[in-house]
Coordinates of C-alpha atoms in Angstrom, one line a residue:
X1 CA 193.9 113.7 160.2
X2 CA 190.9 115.8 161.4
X3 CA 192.6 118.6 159.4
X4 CA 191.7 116.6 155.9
X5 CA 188.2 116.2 157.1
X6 CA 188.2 120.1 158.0
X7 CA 189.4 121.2 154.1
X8 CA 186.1 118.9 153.0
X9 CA 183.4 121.0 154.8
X10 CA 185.8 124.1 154.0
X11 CA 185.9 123.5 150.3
X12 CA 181.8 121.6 150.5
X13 CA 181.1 125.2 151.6
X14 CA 183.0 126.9 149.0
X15 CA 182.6 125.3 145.9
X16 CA 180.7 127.6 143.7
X17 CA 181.8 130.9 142.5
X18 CA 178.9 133.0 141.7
X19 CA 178.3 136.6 139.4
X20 CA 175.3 138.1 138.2
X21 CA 174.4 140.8 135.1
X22 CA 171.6 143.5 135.5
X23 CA 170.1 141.8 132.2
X24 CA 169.5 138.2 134.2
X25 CA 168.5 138.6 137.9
X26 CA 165.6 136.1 137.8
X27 CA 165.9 132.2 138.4
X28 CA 165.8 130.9 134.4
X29 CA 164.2 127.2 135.1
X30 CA 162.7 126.1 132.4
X31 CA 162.9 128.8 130.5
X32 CA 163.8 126.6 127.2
X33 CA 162.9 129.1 125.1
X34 CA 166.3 130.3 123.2
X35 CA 164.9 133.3 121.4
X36 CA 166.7 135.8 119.0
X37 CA 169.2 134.6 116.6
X38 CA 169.6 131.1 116.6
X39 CA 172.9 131.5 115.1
X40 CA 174.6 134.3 117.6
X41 CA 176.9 132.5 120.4
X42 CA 176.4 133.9 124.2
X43 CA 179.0 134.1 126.7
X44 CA 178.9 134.4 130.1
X45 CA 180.4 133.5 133.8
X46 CA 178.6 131.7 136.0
X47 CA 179.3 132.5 140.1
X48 CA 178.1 130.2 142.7
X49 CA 177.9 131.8 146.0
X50 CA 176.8 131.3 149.8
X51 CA 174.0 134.4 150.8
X52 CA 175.4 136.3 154.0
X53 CA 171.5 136.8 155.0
X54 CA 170.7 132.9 154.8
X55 CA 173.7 131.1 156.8
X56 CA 173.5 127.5 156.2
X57 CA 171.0 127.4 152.9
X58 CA 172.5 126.2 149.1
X59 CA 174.4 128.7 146.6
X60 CA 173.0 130.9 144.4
X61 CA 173.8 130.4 140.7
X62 CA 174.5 133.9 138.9
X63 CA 175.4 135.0 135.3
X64 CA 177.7 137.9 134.2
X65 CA 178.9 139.3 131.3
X66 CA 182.4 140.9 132.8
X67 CA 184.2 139.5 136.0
X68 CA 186.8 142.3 135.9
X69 CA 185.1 145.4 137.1
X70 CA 181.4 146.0 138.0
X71 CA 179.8 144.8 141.3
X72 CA 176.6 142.4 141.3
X73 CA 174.1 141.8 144.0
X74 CA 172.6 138.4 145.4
X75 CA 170.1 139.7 147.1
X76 CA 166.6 138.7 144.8
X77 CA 169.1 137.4 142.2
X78 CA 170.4 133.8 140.9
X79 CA 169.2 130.1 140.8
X80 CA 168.9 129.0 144.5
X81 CA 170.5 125.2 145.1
X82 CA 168.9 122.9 146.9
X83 CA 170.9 121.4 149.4
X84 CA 173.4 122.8 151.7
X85 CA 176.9 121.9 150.0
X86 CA 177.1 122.2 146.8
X87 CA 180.2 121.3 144.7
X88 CA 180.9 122.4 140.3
X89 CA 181.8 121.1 137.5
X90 CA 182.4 122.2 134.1
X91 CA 182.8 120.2 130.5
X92 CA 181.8 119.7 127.4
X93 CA 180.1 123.4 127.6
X94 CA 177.5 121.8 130.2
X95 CA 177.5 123.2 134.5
X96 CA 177.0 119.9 136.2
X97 CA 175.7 120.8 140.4
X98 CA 176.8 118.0 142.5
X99 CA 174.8 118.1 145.7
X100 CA 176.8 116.7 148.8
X101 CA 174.7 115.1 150.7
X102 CA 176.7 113.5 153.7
X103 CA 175.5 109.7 154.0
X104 CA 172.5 110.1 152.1
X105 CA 172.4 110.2 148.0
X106 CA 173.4 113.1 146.1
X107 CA 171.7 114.6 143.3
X108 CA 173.1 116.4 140.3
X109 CA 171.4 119.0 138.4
X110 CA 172.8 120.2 134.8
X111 CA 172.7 123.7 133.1
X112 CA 173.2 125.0 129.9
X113 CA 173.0 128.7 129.1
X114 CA 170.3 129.8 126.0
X115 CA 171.5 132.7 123.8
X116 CA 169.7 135.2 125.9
X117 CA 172.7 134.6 128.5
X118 CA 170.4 132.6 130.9
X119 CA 171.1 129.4 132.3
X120 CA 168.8 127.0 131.5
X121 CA 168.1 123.5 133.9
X122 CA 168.1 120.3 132.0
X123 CA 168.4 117.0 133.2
X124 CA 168.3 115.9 136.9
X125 CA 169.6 112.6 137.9
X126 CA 170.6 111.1 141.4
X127 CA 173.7 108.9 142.3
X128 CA 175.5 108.4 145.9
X129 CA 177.0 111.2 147.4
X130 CA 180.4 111.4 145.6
X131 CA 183.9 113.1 146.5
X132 CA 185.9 112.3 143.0
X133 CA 184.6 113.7 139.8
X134 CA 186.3 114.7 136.9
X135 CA 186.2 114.8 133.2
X136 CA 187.0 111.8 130.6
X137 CA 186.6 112.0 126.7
X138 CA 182.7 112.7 126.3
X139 CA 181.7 111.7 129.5
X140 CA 182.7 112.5 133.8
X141 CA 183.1 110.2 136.0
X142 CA 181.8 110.2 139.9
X143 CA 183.5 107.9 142.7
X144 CA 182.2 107.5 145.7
X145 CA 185.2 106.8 148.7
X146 CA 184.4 105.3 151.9
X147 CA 186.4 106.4 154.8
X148 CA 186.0 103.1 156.6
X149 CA 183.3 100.5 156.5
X150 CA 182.9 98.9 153.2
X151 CA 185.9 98.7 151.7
X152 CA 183.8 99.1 147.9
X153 CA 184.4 102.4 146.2
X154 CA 181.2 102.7 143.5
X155 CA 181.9 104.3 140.2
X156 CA 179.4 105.9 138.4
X157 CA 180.3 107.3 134.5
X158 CA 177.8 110.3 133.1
X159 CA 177.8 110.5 129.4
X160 CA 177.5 114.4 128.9
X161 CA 175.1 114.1 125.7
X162 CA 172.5 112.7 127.4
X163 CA 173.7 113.5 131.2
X164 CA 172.5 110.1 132.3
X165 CA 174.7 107.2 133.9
X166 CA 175.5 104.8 131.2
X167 CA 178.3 102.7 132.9
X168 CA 178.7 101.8 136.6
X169 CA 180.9 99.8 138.6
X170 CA 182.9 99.0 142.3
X171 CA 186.6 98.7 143.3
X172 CA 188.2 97.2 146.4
X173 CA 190.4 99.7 147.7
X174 CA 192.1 96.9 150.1
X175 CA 192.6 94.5 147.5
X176 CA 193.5 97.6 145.4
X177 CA 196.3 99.2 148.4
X178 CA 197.7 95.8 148.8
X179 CA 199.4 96.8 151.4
X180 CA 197.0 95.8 155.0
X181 CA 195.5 99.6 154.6
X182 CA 192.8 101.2 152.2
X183 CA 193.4 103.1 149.2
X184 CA 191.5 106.4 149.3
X185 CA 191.4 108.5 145.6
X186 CA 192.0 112.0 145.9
X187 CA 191.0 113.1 142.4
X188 CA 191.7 112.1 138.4
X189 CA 192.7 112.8 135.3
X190 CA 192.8 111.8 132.1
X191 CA 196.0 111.3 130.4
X192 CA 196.1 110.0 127.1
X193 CA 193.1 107.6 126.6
X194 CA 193.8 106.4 130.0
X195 CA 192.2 107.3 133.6
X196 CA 194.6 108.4 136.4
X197 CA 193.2 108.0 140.0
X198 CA 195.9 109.3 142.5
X199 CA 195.6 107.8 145.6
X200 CA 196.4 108.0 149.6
X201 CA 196.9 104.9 151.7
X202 CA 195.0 104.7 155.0
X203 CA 193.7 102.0 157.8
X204 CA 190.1 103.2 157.6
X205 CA 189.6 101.6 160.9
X206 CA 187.8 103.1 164.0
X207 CA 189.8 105.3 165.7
X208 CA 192.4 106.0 163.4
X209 CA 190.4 106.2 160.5
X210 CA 193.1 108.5 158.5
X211 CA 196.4 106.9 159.9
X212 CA 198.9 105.3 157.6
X213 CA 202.2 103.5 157.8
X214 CA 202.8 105.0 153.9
X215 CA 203.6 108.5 154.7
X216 CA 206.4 108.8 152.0
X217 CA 204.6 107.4 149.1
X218 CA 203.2 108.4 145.7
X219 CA 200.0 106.9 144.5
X220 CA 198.5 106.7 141.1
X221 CA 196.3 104.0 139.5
X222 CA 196.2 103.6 136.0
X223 CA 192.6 102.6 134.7
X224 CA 191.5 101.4 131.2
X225 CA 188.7 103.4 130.2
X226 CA 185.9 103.2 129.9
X227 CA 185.8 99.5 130.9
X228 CA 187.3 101.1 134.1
X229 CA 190.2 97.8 134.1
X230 CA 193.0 98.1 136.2
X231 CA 196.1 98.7 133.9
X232 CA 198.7 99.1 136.7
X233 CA 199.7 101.2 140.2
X234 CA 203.1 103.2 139.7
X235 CA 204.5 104.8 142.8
X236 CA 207.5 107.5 143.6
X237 CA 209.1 107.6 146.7
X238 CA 210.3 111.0 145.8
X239 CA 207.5 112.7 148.1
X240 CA 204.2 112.0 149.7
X241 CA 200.9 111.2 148.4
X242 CA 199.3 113.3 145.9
X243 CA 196.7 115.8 146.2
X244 CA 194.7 115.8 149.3
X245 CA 191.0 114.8 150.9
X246 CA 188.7 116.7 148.1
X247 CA 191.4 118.1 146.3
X248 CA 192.9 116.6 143.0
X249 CA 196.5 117.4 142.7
X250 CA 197.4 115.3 139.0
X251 CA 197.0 117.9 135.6
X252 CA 197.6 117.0 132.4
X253 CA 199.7 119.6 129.9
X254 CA 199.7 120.2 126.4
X255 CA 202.6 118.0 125.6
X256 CA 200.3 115.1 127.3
X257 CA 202.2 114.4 130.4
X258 CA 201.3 114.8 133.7
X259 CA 202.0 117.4 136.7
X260 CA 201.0 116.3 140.5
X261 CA 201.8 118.2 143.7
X262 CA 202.5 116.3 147.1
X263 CA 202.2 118.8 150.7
X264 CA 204.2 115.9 152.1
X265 CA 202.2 117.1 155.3
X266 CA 201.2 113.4 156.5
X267 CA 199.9 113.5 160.5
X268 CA 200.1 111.2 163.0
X269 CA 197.2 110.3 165.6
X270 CA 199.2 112.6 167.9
X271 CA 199.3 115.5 165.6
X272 CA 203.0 114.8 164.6
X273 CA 204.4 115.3 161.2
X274 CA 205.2 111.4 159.9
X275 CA 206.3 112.4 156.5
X276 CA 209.7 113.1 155.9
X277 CA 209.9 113.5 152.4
X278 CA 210.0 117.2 150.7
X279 CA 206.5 118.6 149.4
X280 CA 207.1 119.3 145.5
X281 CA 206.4 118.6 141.9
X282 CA 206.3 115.1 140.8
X283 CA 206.1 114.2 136.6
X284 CA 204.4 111.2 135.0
X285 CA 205.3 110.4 131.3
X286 CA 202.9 110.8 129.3
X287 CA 204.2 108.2 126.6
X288 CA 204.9 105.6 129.6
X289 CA 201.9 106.8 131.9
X290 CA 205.2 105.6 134.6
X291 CA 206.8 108.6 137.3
X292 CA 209.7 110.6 135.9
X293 CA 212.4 109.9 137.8
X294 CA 214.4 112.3 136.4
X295 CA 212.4 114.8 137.5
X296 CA 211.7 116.2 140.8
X297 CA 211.0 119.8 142.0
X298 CA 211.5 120.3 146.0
X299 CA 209.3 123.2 146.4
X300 CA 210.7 123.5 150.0
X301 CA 214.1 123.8 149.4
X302 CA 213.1 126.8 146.5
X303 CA 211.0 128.8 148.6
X304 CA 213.1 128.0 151.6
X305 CA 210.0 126.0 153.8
X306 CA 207.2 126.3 151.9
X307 CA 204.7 123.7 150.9
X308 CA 202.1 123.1 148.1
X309 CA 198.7 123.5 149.1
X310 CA 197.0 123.4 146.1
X311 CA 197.6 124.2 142.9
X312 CA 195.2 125.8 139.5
X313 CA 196.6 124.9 136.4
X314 CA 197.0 128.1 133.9
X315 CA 198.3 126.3 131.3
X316 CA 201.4 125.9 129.2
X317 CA 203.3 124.8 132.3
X318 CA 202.7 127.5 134.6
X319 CA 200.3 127.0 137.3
X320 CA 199.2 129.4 140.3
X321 CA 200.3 128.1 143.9
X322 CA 198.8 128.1 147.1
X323 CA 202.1 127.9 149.5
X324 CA 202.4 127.4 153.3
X325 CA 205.2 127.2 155.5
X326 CA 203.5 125.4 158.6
X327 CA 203.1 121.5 158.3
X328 CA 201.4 121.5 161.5
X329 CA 199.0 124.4 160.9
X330 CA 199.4 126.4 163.9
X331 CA 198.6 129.7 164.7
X332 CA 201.7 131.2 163.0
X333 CA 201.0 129.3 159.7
X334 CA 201.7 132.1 157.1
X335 CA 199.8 131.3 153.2
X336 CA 201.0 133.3 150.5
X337 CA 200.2 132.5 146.7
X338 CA 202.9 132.0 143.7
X339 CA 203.4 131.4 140.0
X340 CA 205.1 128.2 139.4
X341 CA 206.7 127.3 135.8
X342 CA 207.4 123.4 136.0
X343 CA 209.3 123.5 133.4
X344 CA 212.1 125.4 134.2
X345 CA 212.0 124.8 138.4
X346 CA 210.9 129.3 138.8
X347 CA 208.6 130.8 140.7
X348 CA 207.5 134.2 141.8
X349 CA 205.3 135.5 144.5
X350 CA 202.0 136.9 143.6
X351 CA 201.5 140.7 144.4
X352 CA 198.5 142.5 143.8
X353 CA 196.7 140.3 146.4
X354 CA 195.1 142.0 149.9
X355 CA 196.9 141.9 152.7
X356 CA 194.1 140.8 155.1
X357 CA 192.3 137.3 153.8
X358 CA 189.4 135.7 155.2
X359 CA 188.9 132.9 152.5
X360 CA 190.1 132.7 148.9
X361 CA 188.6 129.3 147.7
X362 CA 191.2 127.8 146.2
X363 CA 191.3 124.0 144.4
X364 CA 190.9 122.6 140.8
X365 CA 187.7 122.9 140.4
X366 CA 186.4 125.8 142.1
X367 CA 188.3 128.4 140.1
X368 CA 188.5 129.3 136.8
X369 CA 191.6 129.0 134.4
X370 CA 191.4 130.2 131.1
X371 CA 194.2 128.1 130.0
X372 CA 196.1 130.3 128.3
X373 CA 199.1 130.2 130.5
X374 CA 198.5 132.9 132.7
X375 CA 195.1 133.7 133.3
X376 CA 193.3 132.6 136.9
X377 CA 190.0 134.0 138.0
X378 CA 190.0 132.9 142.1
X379 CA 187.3 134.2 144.4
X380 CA 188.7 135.8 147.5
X381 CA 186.9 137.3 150.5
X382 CA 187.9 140.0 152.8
X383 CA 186.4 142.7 155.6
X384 CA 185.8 144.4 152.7
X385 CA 183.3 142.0 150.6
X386 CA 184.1 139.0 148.2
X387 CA 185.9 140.0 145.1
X388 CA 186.9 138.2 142.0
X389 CA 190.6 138.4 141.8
X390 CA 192.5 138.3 138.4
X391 CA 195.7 136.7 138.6
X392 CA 198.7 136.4 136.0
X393 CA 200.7 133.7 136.1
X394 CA 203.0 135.3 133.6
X395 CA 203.3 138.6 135.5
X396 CA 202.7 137.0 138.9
X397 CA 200.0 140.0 139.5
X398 CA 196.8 140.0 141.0
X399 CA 193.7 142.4 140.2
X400 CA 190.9 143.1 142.0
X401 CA 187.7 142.3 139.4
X402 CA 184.1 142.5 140.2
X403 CA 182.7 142.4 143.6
X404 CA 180.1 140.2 145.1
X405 CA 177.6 142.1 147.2
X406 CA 175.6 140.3 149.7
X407 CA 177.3 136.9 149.5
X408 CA 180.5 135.1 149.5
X409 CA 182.5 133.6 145.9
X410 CA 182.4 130.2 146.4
X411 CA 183.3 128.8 143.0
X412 CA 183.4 130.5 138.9
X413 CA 182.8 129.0 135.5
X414 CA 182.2 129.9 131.8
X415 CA 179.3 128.9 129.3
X416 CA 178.5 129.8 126.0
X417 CA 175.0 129.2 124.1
X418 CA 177.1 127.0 121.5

C-alpha cells in the first residue's frame, strides 16, 4: 500500500491554493483593525501556495479579488505558514490552517478576513497531528488515525465560535472493525444530524501495515453527534472501500442523501490488485442513513476502464471527476478529468484542460466548489507556471483563470468580512 502513503505527502504538500491582489501583499497578523464601513461586506479568495525559491518551507497564504484572469506574484507577498505541510479548511466563514506535523502535535491557526480584504489571525490552538477533519453543524471535527500501534483513534471537536476544543474523545478501531483487522477513517460527513465516518479495514501490523482480507467492502460508521455514540456500521458489497488515505470520498446533496466513490484499487503486499469489485458510485439514504441497494453506478463499465480517483462535489448532483484507467499505476497510467451527473448515470470528459500536467491538486478539500452545480476552481501546474483552472460541470469546460507566479497552487478558498 506504499502508493496510499505516497497520495498523503503528495496531497500534505499540496493542500493550499494560494492568490494574491496588488491592494494586499503584506502579511495582515494582527492587523484587527477593520476600518471603513462597518457595514460593507468584503470578498475575497484565499490561495495557499508552496514558493519555487524556498523548497521545503510552509505555504504562503494570499488574497485576491478575481481568480479568472490577472496573474499574482509570491515573491514578498502572503502570510508565510509555519511548518512544512500544511493542510485547509473552510466553514462557518472562518480559514482553519492544520499544521501536519508527522508524530509530533499539530497546531492550527484560524483566519478571518476584515473588510479591507485582509486576512486577519485569530486564535491559535494545538491538538495531535490529525488526518480526518471535516465540518459538523457549528463546529469541525479532527481525528487522529493510527496506522498501527495503539489501536485508539482521538477525536477532538472545535466549536467555530470560539475556535477552541470543547469535546474530546477515543475510539477502538479493532473493537470498532470487528473483524481481526483495524478500521482506518478516510474522511466524514454530515448527513442529517448524524456524523458519517467511512472507513477502510486494515491489519495495522508490522510489515503489512496496509494489508487487508476486506478488499470488496464498503465502510461507513454512523455516529451520534455530538456525544460522538456509535449508532451503527452499514456496509455494501457493491464495491470497495470508500475514499482513500487523506481523501474523503462521502458528500452530502441537497435532497440530504449521500454520494461516496470507491477506486476499487485495493493492493496486495506483492503489488497485485486484490479487489475485484468495479470502482463506482455508491448511495446512502438519507432518510435511513442505510446503502441504496438499488443504486449502483459502475464507473468502469461507462467509461470503458476507468476508475474514480477523486471526486469535487459541484453541487446539484453533478460532481467533477478525477478518472484513471491503471489500477496498478504504471507507467502507462493515463488521468483524464470528467463531469459526472449521479443522477442520471452521464458523464462527459472535460476539455479545455492542458495537455501536458505536472500536478493539478485535486481532493475535497483543496479546491473550491461554488456549489452551484457547475462551478470548480482547481489549481493545476504545468511547464508553463500554476494556473487556476475554471471548470464547468455543466459544460464539461475548463478555462484557464489567474496565474500563480513564483509558486505552485496548492489549495483555494473564499471569505467574506461578514
Amino acid at each position: 500500500m506504499s502508493r496510499i502513503i505516497k497520495s498523503l505527502l503528495v496531497l500534505s504538500l499540496t493542500t493550499g491554493f494560494i492568490a494574491c491582489s496588488s491592494d494586499d501583499n503584506s502579511s495582515s497578523d494582527g492587523d484587527n483593525n477593520t476600518g471603513g464601513n462597518e457595514t460593507e461586506n468584503v470578498e475575497r479568495y484565499v490561495i495557499a501556495a508552496s514558493s519555487l525559491e524556498h523548497e521545503g518551507v510552509a505555504d504562503y497564504l494570499l488574497t485576491v479579488e478575481d481568480i479568472e484572469s490577472g496573474s499574482v506574484n509570491l515573491s514578498n507577498n502572503g502570510i508565510e505558514q509555519d511548518g512544512a505541510y500544511r493542510y485547509y479548511l473552510t466553514t462557518k466563514n472562518k480559514f482553519y490552517s492544520l499544521l501536519y506535523g508527522q508524530g509530533n502535535p499539530g497546531a492550527v491557526t484560524v483566519y478571518t478576513l476584515n473588510n479591507k480584504g485582509k486576512l486577519v489571525k485569530g486564535n491559535d490552538f494545538v491538538t495531535e497531528t490529525v488526518q480526518v477533519y471535516g465540518a459538523m453543524n457549528n463546529d469541525f471535527v479532527m481525528w487522529k488515525v493510527p496506522r498501527s500501534g495503539v489501536e485508539i483513534a482521538p477525536w477532538y471537536i472545535v466549536n467555530t465560535d470560539s475556535d477552541h476544543i470543547v469535546s474530546q474523545g477515543i475510539i477502538n478501531t479493532v473493537e470498532l472493525a470487528n473483524n481481526g483487522e483495524r478500521a482506518h477513517f478516510s474522511g466524514l460527513t454530515q448527513i442529517g444530524n448524524k456524523l458519517l465516518a467511512p472507513y477502510f479495514s486494515m491489519r495495522g501490523i508490522s510489515g503489512d501495515v496496509w494489508g487487508t482480507s476486506f478488499a470488496n467492502t464498503a465502510w461507513v460508521a454512523v455516529y451520534d453527534y455530538p456525544s460522538m455514540n456509535l449508532d451503527k456500521v452499514i456496509t455494501s458489497d457493491k464495491s470497495s472501500y470508500i475514499g482513500a488515505y487523506f481523501k474523503n470520498g462521502l458528500f452530502q446533496d441537497e435532497k440530504g442523501d449521500g454520494y461516496a466513490f470507491s477506486s476499487a484499487n485495493v493492493l496486495g503486499g506483492k503489488g497485485e490488485l486484490i479487489s475485484t469489485n468495479p470502482s463506482g458510485i455508491l448511495k446512502i439514504d438519507g432518510k435511513t442513513l442505510e446503502f441504496d441497494d438499488k443504486y449502483f453506478w459502475d464507473i468502469e463499465k461507462a467509461t470503458s476502464g476507468y476508475f474514480v480517483s477523486g471526486l469535487v462535489y459541484a453541487g446539484k448532483g453533478k460532481f467533477i471527476a478525477r478518472l484513471e484507467n491503471d489500477k496498478l499505476n504504471n507507467s502507462s497510467n493515463v488521468i483524464k478529468y470528467a463531469s459526472l451527473d449521479v443522477y442520471t448515470k452521464t458523464y462527459k470528459w472535460i476539455e479545455g484542460l492542458p495537455e501536458t500536467i505536472k500536478d493539478l491538486g485535486f481532493s475535497d478539500k483543496s479546491n473550491l466548489s461554488l456549489m452551484d452545480g457547475k462551478t470548480v476552481y482547481v489549481g493545476v501546474t504545468t511547464d508553463q507556471g500554476s494556473f487556476v483552472y475554471k471548470m464547468d460541470a455543466e459544460t464539461a469546460t475548463a478555462t484557464k483563470g489567474i496565474k500563480l507566479e513564483g509558486g505552485t497552487i496548492t489549495a483555494i478558498s473564499k471569505l467574506s468580512s461578514k
